[in-house]
mmCIF file with all atom_site columns, C-alpha atoms in Angstrom:
data_model
loop_
_atom_site.group_PDB
_atom_site.id
_atom_site.type_symbol
_atom_site.label_atom_id
_atom_site.label_alt_id
_atom_site.label_comp_id
_atom_site.label_asym_id
_atom_site.label_entity_id
_atom_site.label_seq_id
_atom_site.pdbx_PDB_ins_code
_atom_site.Cartn_x
_atom_site.Cartn_y
_atom_site.Cartn_z
_atom_site.occupancy
_atom_site.B_iso_or_equiv
_atom_site.pdbx_formal_charge
_atom_site.auth_seq_id
_atom_site.auth_comp_id
_atom_site.auth_asym_id
_atom_site.auth_atom_id
_atom_site.pdbx_PDB_model_num
ATOM 1   C CA . MET A 1 1   ? -0.142  -0.016  -0.156  1.00 0.00 ? 1   MET A CA 1
ATOM 2   C CA . LEU A 1 2   ? 3.202   2.115   0.620   1.00 0.00 ? 2   LEU A CA 1
ATOM 3   C CA . LEU A 1 3   ? 4.464   1.475   -2.675  1.00 0.00 ? 3   LEU A CA 1
ATOM 4   C CA . ILE A 1 4   ? 1.258   2.481   -4.552  1.00 0.00 ? 4   ILE A CA 1
ATOM 5   C CA . PHE A 1 5   ? 0.739   5.600   -2.617  1.00 0.00 ? 5   PHE A CA 1
ATOM 6   C CA . LEU A 1 6   ? 4.416   6.763   -2.880  1.00 0.00 ? 6   LEU A CA 1
ATOM 7   C CA . PHE A 1 7   ? 3.735   5.809   -6.943  1.00 0.00 ? 7   PHE A CA 1
ATOM 8   C CA . TYR A 1 8   ? 0.446   7.914   -6.745  1.00 0.00 ? 8   TYR A CA 1
ATOM 9   C CA . LEU A 1 9   ? 2.573   10.925  -5.162  1.00 0.00 ? 9   LEU A CA 1
ATOM 10  C CA . ILE A 1 10  ? 5.225   10.541  -7.695  1.00 0.00 ? 10  ILE A CA 1
ATOM 11  C CA . ILE A 1 11  ? 2.576   10.678  -10.802 1.00 0.00 ? 11  ILE A CA 1
ATOM 12  C CA . SER A 1 12  ? 0.555   13.250  -9.096  1.00 0.00 ? 12  SER A CA 1
ATOM 13  C CA . ASN A 1 13  ? 3.462   15.582  -8.998  1.00 0.00 ? 13  ASN A CA 1
ATOM 14  C CA . ILE A 1 14  ? 4.661   14.707  -12.542 1.00 0.00 ? 14  ILE A CA 1
ATOM 15  C CA . ILE A 1 15  ? 0.767   15.782  -13.773 1.00 0.00 ? 15  ILE A CA 1
ATOM 16  C CA . ALA A 1 16  ? 0.544   18.455  -11.656 1.00 0.00 ? 16  ALA A CA 1
ATOM 17  C CA . TYR A 1 17  ? 4.135   20.014  -13.048 1.00 0.00 ? 17  TYR A CA 1
ATOM 18  C CA . MET A 1 18  ? 2.746   19.224  -16.239 1.00 0.00 ? 18  MET A CA 1
ATOM 19  C CA . ARG A 1 19  ? -0.602  20.675  -16.048 1.00 0.00 ? 19  ARG A CA 1
ATOM 20  C CA . HIS A 1 20  ? 1.486   24.002  -15.013 1.00 0.00 ? 20  HIS A CA 1
ATOM 21  C CA . LYS A 1 21  ? 3.684   23.608  -18.171 1.00 0.00 ? 21  LYS A CA 1
ATOM 22  C CA . LEU A 1 22  ? 0.936   23.072  -20.673 1.00 0.00 ? 22  LEU A CA 1
ATOM 23  C CA . ASP A 1 23  ? 0.253   25.936  -22.775 1.00 0.00 ? 23  ASP A CA 1
ATOM 24  C CA . SER A 1 24  ? -2.726  26.457  -24.831 1.00 0.00 ? 24  SER A CA 1
ATOM 25  C CA . ILE A 1 25  ? -1.608  24.395  -27.683 1.00 0.00 ? 25  ILE A CA 1
ATOM 26  C CA . ASP A 1 26  ? -1.254  21.256  -25.462 1.00 0.00 ? 26  ASP A CA 1
ATOM 27  C CA . ARG A 1 27  ? -4.660  21.809  -24.174 1.00 0.00 ? 27  ARG A CA 1
ATOM 28  C CA . ASN A 1 28  ? -6.068  22.075  -27.297 1.00 0.00 ? 28  ASN A CA 1
ATOM 29  C CA . ILE A 1 29  ? -4.196  18.798  -28.549 1.00 0.00 ? 29  ILE A CA 1
ATOM 30  C CA . LEU A 1 30  ? -5.858  16.878  -25.264 1.00 0.00 ? 30  LEU A CA 1
ATOM 31  C CA . VAL A 1 31  ? -8.910  18.406  -25.864 1.00 0.00 ? 31  VAL A CA 1
ATOM 32  C CA . VAL A 1 32  ? -9.202  17.260  -29.827 1.00 0.00 ? 32  VAL A CA 1
ATOM 33  C CA . LEU A 1 33  ? -7.243  13.628  -28.722 1.00 0.00 ? 33  LEU A CA 1
ATOM 34  C CA . GLN A 1 34  ? -10.277 13.158  -26.046 1.00 0.00 ? 34  GLN A CA 1
ATOM 35  C CA . LYS A 1 35  ? -12.807 13.608  -28.489 1.00 0.00 ? 35  LYS A CA 1
ATOM 36  C CA . ASP A 1 36  ? -11.265 11.545  -31.415 1.00 0.00 ? 36  ASP A CA 1
ATOM 37  C CA . GLY A 1 37  ? -7.668  9.513   -30.909 1.00 0.00 ? 37  GLY A CA 1
ATOM 38  C CA . ARG A 1 38  ? -8.145  8.042   -33.964 1.00 0.00 ? 38  ARG A CA 1
ATOM 39  C CA . LEU A 1 39  ? -6.852  11.228  -36.014 1.00 0.00 ? 39  LEU A CA 1
ATOM 40  C CA . SER A 1 40  ? -4.012  10.915  -37.971 1.00 0.00 ? 40  SER A CA 1
ATOM 41  C CA . ASN A 1 41  ? -1.018  13.261  -36.616 1.00 0.00 ? 41  ASN A CA 1
ATOM 42  C CA . THR A 1 42  ? -1.576  15.358  -39.924 1.00 0.00 ? 42  THR A CA 1
ATOM 43  C CA . GLN A 1 43  ? -5.348  15.842  -39.124 1.00 0.00 ? 43  GLN A CA 1
ATOM 44  C CA . LEU A 1 44  ? -4.519  16.398  -35.220 1.00 0.00 ? 44  LEU A CA 1
ATOM 45  C CA . ALA A 1 45  ? -1.667  19.087  -36.714 1.00 0.00 ? 45  ALA A CA 1
ATOM 46  C CA . GLU A 1 46  ? -4.550  21.063  -38.981 1.00 0.00 ? 46  GLU A CA 1
ATOM 47  C CA . ARG A 1 47  ? -6.998  20.741  -36.229 1.00 0.00 ? 47  ARG A CA 1
ATOM 48  C CA . VAL A 1 48  ? -4.790  22.688  -33.367 1.00 0.00 ? 48  VAL A CA 1
ATOM 49  C CA . GLY A 1 49  ? -2.891  24.819  -36.263 1.00 0.00 ? 49  GLY A CA 1
ATOM 50  C CA . LEU A 1 50  ? 0.563   23.386  -35.802 1.00 0.00 ? 50  LEU A CA 1
ATOM 51  C CA . THR A 1 51  ? 2.486   21.725  -38.744 1.00 0.00 ? 51  THR A CA 1
ATOM 52  C CA . PRO A 1 52  ? 3.225   17.824  -38.236 1.00 0.00 ? 52  PRO A CA 1
ATOM 53  C CA . ALA A 1 53  ? 6.344   17.782  -37.143 1.00 0.00 ? 53  ALA A CA 1
ATOM 54  C CA . PRO A 1 54  ? 5.761   20.141  -33.815 1.00 0.00 ? 54  PRO A CA 1
ATOM 55  C CA . CYS A 1 55  ? 2.520   18.623  -33.063 1.00 0.00 ? 55  CYS A CA 1
ATOM 56  C CA . LEU A 1 56  ? 4.042   15.008  -33.090 1.00 0.00 ? 56  LEU A CA 1
ATOM 57  C CA . ARG A 1 57  ? 6.880   16.213  -30.649 1.00 0.00 ? 57  ARG A CA 1
ATOM 58  C CA . ARG A 1 58  ? 3.619   17.706  -28.644 1.00 0.00 ? 58  ARG A CA 1
ATOM 59  C CA . VAL A 1 59  ? 1.961   14.185  -28.447 1.00 0.00 ? 59  VAL A CA 1
ATOM 60  C CA . ARG A 1 60  ? 5.065   12.325  -27.856 1.00 0.00 ? 60  ARG A CA 1
ATOM 61  C CA . ALA A 1 61  ? 6.063   14.667  -24.915 1.00 0.00 ? 61  ALA A CA 1
ATOM 62  C CA . LEU A 1 62  ? 2.290   14.455  -23.323 1.00 0.00 ? 62  LEU A CA 1
ATOM 63  C CA . GLU A 1 63  ? 2.432   10.502  -23.724 1.00 0.00 ? 63  GLU A CA 1
ATOM 64  C CA . GLU A 1 64  ? 6.332   10.429  -21.959 1.00 0.00 ? 64  GLU A CA 1
ATOM 65  C CA . ALA A 1 65  ? 5.040   12.476  -19.276 1.00 0.00 ? 65  ALA A CA 1
ATOM 66  C CA . GLY A 1 66  ? 2.109   10.293  -18.836 1.00 0.00 ? 66  GLY A CA 1
ATOM 67  C CA . VAL A 1 67  ? -0.498  12.968  -19.342 1.00 0.00 ? 67  VAL A CA 1
ATOM 68  C CA . ILE A 1 68  ? -1.724  10.935  -22.294 1.00 0.00 ? 68  ILE A CA 1
ATOM 69  C CA . GLN A 1 69  ? -1.694  7.149   -20.769 1.00 0.00 ? 69  GLN A CA 1
ATOM 70  C CA . LYS A 1 70  ? -3.284  5.246   -23.406 1.00 0.00 ? 70  LYS A CA 1
ATOM 71  C CA . TYR A 1 71  ? -5.580  5.032   -26.659 1.00 0.00 ? 71  TYR A CA 1
ATOM 72  C CA . ALA A 1 72  ? -8.762  3.104   -26.507 1.00 0.00 ? 72  ALA A CA 1
ATOM 73  C CA . ALA A 1 73  ? -11.990 2.178   -28.325 1.00 0.00 ? 73  ALA A CA 1
ATOM 74  C CA . LEU A 1 74  ? -15.046 2.976   -26.602 1.00 0.00 ? 74  LEU A CA 1
ATOM 75  C CA . VAL A 1 75  ? -17.721 0.249   -26.555 1.00 0.00 ? 75  VAL A CA 1
ATOM 76  C CA . ASP A 1 76  ? -21.445 0.130   -26.388 1.00 0.00 ? 76  ASP A CA 1
ATOM 77  C CA . SER A 1 77  ? -22.242 -1.842  -23.780 1.00 0.00 ? 77  SER A CA 1
ATOM 78  C CA . ARG A 1 78  ? -25.904 -2.595  -25.094 1.00 0.00 ? 78  ARG A CA 1
ATOM 79  C CA . ALA A 1 79  ? -24.459 -3.617  -28.189 1.00 0.00 ? 79  ALA A CA 1
ATOM 80  C CA . LEU A 1 80  ? -22.803 -6.425  -26.223 1.00 0.00 ? 80  LEU A CA 1
ATOM 81  C CA . ALA A 1 81  ? -25.952 -7.168  -24.148 1.00 0.00 ? 81  ALA A CA 1
ATOM 82  C CA . LEU A 1 82  ? -24.065 -5.672  -21.083 1.00 0.00 ? 82  LEU A CA 1
ATOM 83  C CA . GLY A 1 83  ? -27.247 -3.502  -20.064 1.00 0.00 ? 83  GLY A CA 1
ATOM 84  C CA . VAL A 1 84  ? -27.169 -3.763  -16.437 1.00 0.00 ? 84  VAL A CA 1
ATOM 85  C CA . THR A 1 85  ? -24.986 -1.221  -14.150 1.00 0.00 ? 85  THR A CA 1
ATOM 86  C CA . VAL A 1 86  ? -24.647 -1.615  -10.424 1.00 0.00 ? 86  VAL A CA 1
ATOM 87  C CA . PHE A 1 87  ? -23.017 0.986   -8.050  1.00 0.00 ? 87  PHE A CA 1
ATOM 88  C CA . ALA A 1 88  ? -21.575 -1.245  -4.998  1.00 0.00 ? 88  ALA A CA 1
ATOM 89  C CA . GLN A 1 89  ? -20.607 0.398   -2.042  1.00 0.00 ? 89  GLN A CA 1
ATOM 90  C CA . VAL A 1 90  ? -18.643 -2.083  -0.239  1.00 0.00 ? 90  VAL A CA 1
ATOM 91  C CA . THR A 1 91  ? -17.563 -1.831  3.622   1.00 0.00 ? 91  THR A CA 1
ATOM 92  C CA . LEU A 1 92  ? -14.814 -3.831  4.881   1.00 0.00 ? 92  LEU A CA 1
ATOM 93  C CA . ASP A 1 93  ? -14.863 -4.962  8.736   1.00 0.00 ? 93  ASP A CA 1
ATOM 94  C CA . LYS A 1 94  ? -11.385 -3.436  8.901   1.00 0.00 ? 94  LYS A CA 1
ATOM 95  C CA . GLN A 1 95  ? -9.709  -0.780  7.182   1.00 0.00 ? 95  GLN A CA 1
ATOM 96  C CA . VAL A 1 96  ? -6.255  -1.927  7.670   1.00 0.00 ? 96  VAL A CA 1
ATOM 97  C CA . LYS A 1 97  ? -3.332  -2.211  4.927   1.00 0.00 ? 97  LYS A CA 1
ATOM 98  C CA . ASP A 1 98  ? -3.570  -6.241  4.649   1.00 0.00 ? 98  ASP A CA 1
ATOM 99  C CA . GLN A 1 99  ? -7.161  -5.919  3.843   1.00 0.00 ? 99  GLN A CA 1
ATOM 100 C CA . LEU A 1 100 ? -7.387  -3.200  1.599   1.00 0.00 ? 100 LEU A CA 1
ATOM 101 C CA . GLU A 1 101 ? -4.637  -4.935  -0.485  1.00 0.00 ? 101 GLU A CA 1
ATOM 102 C CA . VAL A 1 102 ? -6.534  -8.200  -0.450  1.00 0.00 ? 102 VAL A CA 1
ATOM 103 C CA . PHE A 1 103 ? -9.850  -6.581  -1.657  1.00 0.00 ? 103 PHE A CA 1
ATOM 104 C CA . GLU A 1 104 ? -8.177  -4.170  -4.427  1.00 0.00 ? 104 GLU A CA 1
ATOM 105 C CA . GLN A 1 105 ? -6.058  -7.084  -5.707  1.00 0.00 ? 105 GLN A CA 1
ATOM 106 C CA . SER A 1 106 ? -9.547  -9.227  -6.106  1.00 0.00 ? 106 SER A CA 1
ATOM 107 C CA . VAL A 1 107 ? -11.184 -6.479  -7.839  1.00 0.00 ? 107 VAL A CA 1
ATOM 108 C CA . GLY A 1 108 ? -8.305  -6.014  -10.165 1.00 0.00 ? 108 GLY A CA 1
ATOM 109 C CA . LYS A 1 109 ? -9.139  -9.512  -11.294 1.00 0.00 ? 109 LYS A CA 1
ATOM 110 C CA . TRP A 1 110 ? -12.791 -8.854  -11.939 1.00 0.00 ? 110 TRP A CA 1
ATOM 111 C CA . PRO A 1 111 ? -13.604 -7.736  -15.529 1.00 0.00 ? 111 PRO A CA 1
ATOM 112 C CA . GLU A 1 112 ? -17.171 -6.804  -14.456 1.00 0.00 ? 112 GLU A CA 1
ATOM 113 C CA . VAL A 1 113 ? -15.727 -4.187  -12.011 1.00 0.00 ? 113 VAL A CA 1
ATOM 114 C CA . MET A 1 114 ? -15.098 -1.052  -14.542 1.00 0.00 ? 114 MET A CA 1
ATOM 115 C CA . ASP A 1 115 ? -14.203 1.345   -11.645 1.00 0.00 ? 115 ASP A CA 1
ATOM 116 C CA . CYS A 1 116 ? -13.531 1.008   -8.115  1.00 0.00 ? 116 CYS A CA 1
ATOM 117 C CA . TYR A 1 117 ? -12.322 4.036   -5.638  1.00 0.00 ? 117 TYR A CA 1
ATOM 118 C CA . LEU A 1 118 ? -11.493 3.739   -2.024  1.00 0.00 ? 118 LEU A CA 1
ATOM 119 C CA . MET A 1 119 ? -13.984 6.051   -0.221  1.00 0.00 ? 119 MET A CA 1
ATOM 120 C CA . THR A 1 120 ? -14.628 8.422   2.602   1.00 0.00 ? 120 THR A CA 1
ATOM 121 C CA . GLY A 1 121 ? -18.215 8.087   4.416   1.00 0.00 ? 121 GLY A CA 1
ATOM 122 C CA . ASP A 1 122 ? -20.108 5.059   5.324   1.00 0.00 ? 122 ASP A CA 1
ATOM 123 C CA . SER A 1 123 ? -18.699 2.939   2.989   1.00 0.00 ? 123 SER A CA 1
ATOM 124 C CA . ASP A 1 124 ? -14.902 1.838   1.952   1.00 0.00 ? 124 ASP A CA 1
ATOM 125 C CA . TYR A 1 125 ? -15.352 1.193   -1.689  1.00 0.00 ? 125 TYR A CA 1
ATOM 126 C CA . LEU A 1 126 ? -17.721 2.169   -4.626  1.00 0.00 ? 126 LEU A CA 1
ATOM 127 C CA . LEU A 1 127 ? -17.384 -0.006  -7.363  1.00 0.00 ? 127 LEU A CA 1
ATOM 128 C CA . ARG A 1 128 ? -19.133 0.251   -10.948 1.00 0.00 ? 128 ARG A CA 1
ATOM 129 C CA . ILE A 1 129 ? -20.194 -3.044  -12.272 1.00 0.00 ? 129 ILE A CA 1
ATOM 130 C CA . VAL A 1 130 ? -21.611 -3.975  -15.594 1.00 0.00 ? 130 VAL A CA 1
ATOM 131 C CA . LEU A 1 131 ? -22.992 -7.118  -16.612 1.00 0.00 ? 131 LEU A CA 1
ATOM 132 C CA . PRO A 1 132 ? -25.826 -8.682  -18.813 1.00 0.00 ? 132 PRO A CA 1
ATOM 133 C CA . ASP A 1 133 ? -28.866 -8.956  -16.067 1.00 0.00 ? 133 ASP A CA 1
ATOM 134 C CA . VAL A 1 134 ? -29.459 -9.029  -12.412 1.00 0.00 ? 134 VAL A CA 1
ATOM 135 C CA . GLU A 1 135 ? -29.006 -12.965 -12.109 1.00 0.00 ? 135 GLU A CA 1
ATOM 136 C CA . ALA A 1 136 ? -25.315 -12.280 -13.351 1.00 0.00 ? 136 ALA A CA 1
ATOM 137 C CA . TYR A 1 137 ? -25.262 -9.678  -10.630 1.00 0.00 ? 137 TYR A CA 1
ATOM 138 C CA . GLU A 1 138 ? -26.159 -12.677 -7.804  1.00 0.00 ? 138 GLU A CA 1
ATOM 139 C CA . ARG A 1 139 ? -23.585 -14.797 -9.426  1.00 0.00 ? 139 ARG A CA 1
ATOM 140 C CA . PHE A 1 140 ? -20.953 -12.154 -9.433  1.00 0.00 ? 140 PHE A CA 1
ATOM 141 C CA . LEU A 1 141 ? -22.113 -11.355 -5.563  1.00 0.00 ? 141 LEU A CA 1
ATOM 142 C CA . ASN A 1 142 ? -22.198 -15.147 -4.420  1.00 0.00 ? 142 ASN A CA 1
ATOM 143 C CA . ALA A 1 143 ? -19.187 -16.034 -6.715  1.00 0.00 ? 143 ALA A CA 1
ATOM 144 C CA . ALA A 1 144 ? -16.761 -13.581 -6.399  1.00 0.00 ? 144 ALA A CA 1
ATOM 145 C CA . LEU A 1 145 ? -17.770 -10.135 -4.035  1.00 0.00 ? 145 LEU A CA 1
ATOM 146 C CA . THR A 1 146 ? -18.920 -11.625 -0.682  1.00 0.00 ? 146 THR A CA 1
ATOM 147 C CA . GLN A 1 147 ? -15.756 -14.486 -1.053  1.00 0.00 ? 147 GLN A CA 1
ATOM 148 C CA . VAL A 1 148 ? -13.270 -11.723 -0.465  1.00 0.00 ? 148 VAL A CA 1
ATOM 149 C CA . PRO A 1 149 ? -12.189 -12.308 3.253   1.00 0.00 ? 149 PRO A CA 1
ATOM 150 C CA . GLY A 1 150 ? -13.134 -8.996  5.211   1.00 0.00 ? 150 GLY A CA 1
ATOM 151 C CA . VAL A 1 151 ? -16.170 -7.868  3.422   1.00 0.00 ? 151 VAL A CA 1
ATOM 152 C CA . ALA A 1 152 ? -18.543 -6.671  5.982   1.00 0.00 ? 152 ALA A CA 1
ATOM 153 C CA . SER A 1 153 ? -21.357 -5.466  3.855   1.00 0.00 ? 153 SER A CA 1
ATOM 154 C CA . ILE A 1 154 ? -22.385 -4.822  0.257   1.00 0.00 ? 154 ILE A CA 1
ATOM 155 C CA . LYS A 1 155 ? -25.289 -2.126  -0.747  1.00 0.00 ? 155 LYS A CA 1
ATOM 156 C CA . SER A 1 156 ? -25.883 -2.296  -4.198  1.00 0.00 ? 156 SER A CA 1
ATOM 157 C CA . SER A 1 157 ? -27.779 0.155   -6.557  1.00 0.00 ? 157 SER A CA 1
ATOM 158 C CA . PHE A 1 158 ? -29.185 -0.432  -9.728  1.00 0.00 ? 158 PHE A CA 1
ATOM 159 C CA . ALA A 1 159 ? -28.910 2.241   -12.488 1.00 0.00 ? 159 ALA A CA 1
ATOM 160 C CA . LEU A 1 160 ? -32.114 3.118   -14.546 1.00 0.00 ? 160 LEU A CA 1
ATOM 161 C CA . ARG A 1 161 ? -30.893 5.228   -16.816 1.00 0.00 ? 161 ARG A CA 1
ATOM 162 C CA . GLN A 1 162 ? -27.350 6.600   -17.869 1.00 0.00 ? 162 GLN A CA 1
ATOM 163 C CA . VAL A 1 163 ? -27.908 10.465  -18.266 1.00 0.00 ? 163 VAL A CA 1
ATOM 164 C CA . LYS A 1 164 ? -24.369 11.456  -18.935 1.00 0.00 ? 164 LYS A CA 1
ATOM 165 C CA . TYR A 1 165 ? -21.421 9.727   -19.846 1.00 0.00 ? 165 TYR A CA 1
ATOM 166 C CA . SER A 1 166 ? -17.989 10.931  -20.615 1.00 0.00 ? 166 SER A CA 1
ATOM 167 C CA . THR A 1 167 ? -14.332 9.753   -20.928 1.00 0.00 ? 167 THR A CA 1
ATOM 168 C CA . ALA A 1 168 ? -13.096 13.280  -21.461 1.00 0.00 ? 168 ALA A CA 1
ATOM 169 C CA . LEU A 1 169 ? -11.546 15.396  -18.778 1.00 0.00 ? 169 LEU A CA 1
ATOM 170 C CA . PRO A 1 170 ? -12.571 18.839  -18.424 1.00 0.00 ? 170 PRO A CA 1
ATOM 171 C CA . LEU A 1 171 ? -10.043 20.872  -19.871 1.00 0.00 ? 171 LEU A CA 1
ATOM 172 C CA . ILE A 1 172 ? -11.284 24.192  -19.761 1.00 0.00 ? 172 ILE A CA 1
ATOM 173 C CA . PRO A 1 173 ? -8.891  27.271  -20.350 1.00 0.00 ? 173 PRO A CA 1
ATOM 174 C CA . GLU A 1 174 ? -8.620  29.477  -17.364 1.00 0.00 ? 174 GLU A CA 1
ATOM 175 C CA . GLU A 1 175 ? -10.020 32.470  -19.074 1.00 0.00 ? 175 GLU A CA 1
ATOM 176 C CA . THR A 1 176 ? -13.039 30.935  -20.304 1.00 0.00 ? 176 THR A CA 1
ATOM 177 C CA . ASP A 1 177 ? -16.630 32.215  -18.467 1.00 0.00 ? 177 ASP A CA 1
ATOM 178 C CA . ARG A 1 178 ? -17.731 29.087  -16.497 1.00 0.00 ? 178 ARG A CA 1
ATOM 179 C CA . ARG A 1 179 ? -21.070 30.793  -15.719 1.00 0.00 ? 179 ARG A CA 1
ATOM 180 C CA . PRO A 1 180 ? -23.754 28.663  -16.855 1.00 0.00 ? 180 PRO A CA 1
ATOM 181 C CA . ALA A 1 181 ? -25.710 29.197  -19.885 1.00 0.00 ? 181 ALA A CA 1
#
């Protein structure tokens, strides 16, 4: 856990440093790539007002600094018959290093868990789980989640409808007027 925390601090510092070093062109590159990561370098350069060579240098610098972590395809869960989204609040019987590590290692092995957050408040973890149906969630609970040592309680909430979904981080320029429309 300490190693993870130290790694997190190092990455956070690098990102914080890069955030302060990002100019408007870097921010624009990130905005454009978050919308369409499949653009060619030439297309990206045109959209951000650069020639291809400096655009590529900037993208590579953002990748090397860890600001751009990876490129991925976004897949429609409904097209794959994964129409049930569950938010599970998990409470452990003790918040000690060993139990946290066991739980986090277990969660890392479950492809159904899309997101996992260590939380403050009433529960220790919040999980977003995607499955085909309620029966699949019951099987997941019985075969996986309840089998982790130290899990004291699980509170599940089923999403009725997804109102907003975004993978793009809010890269709003500082000078932009942020008042609601």
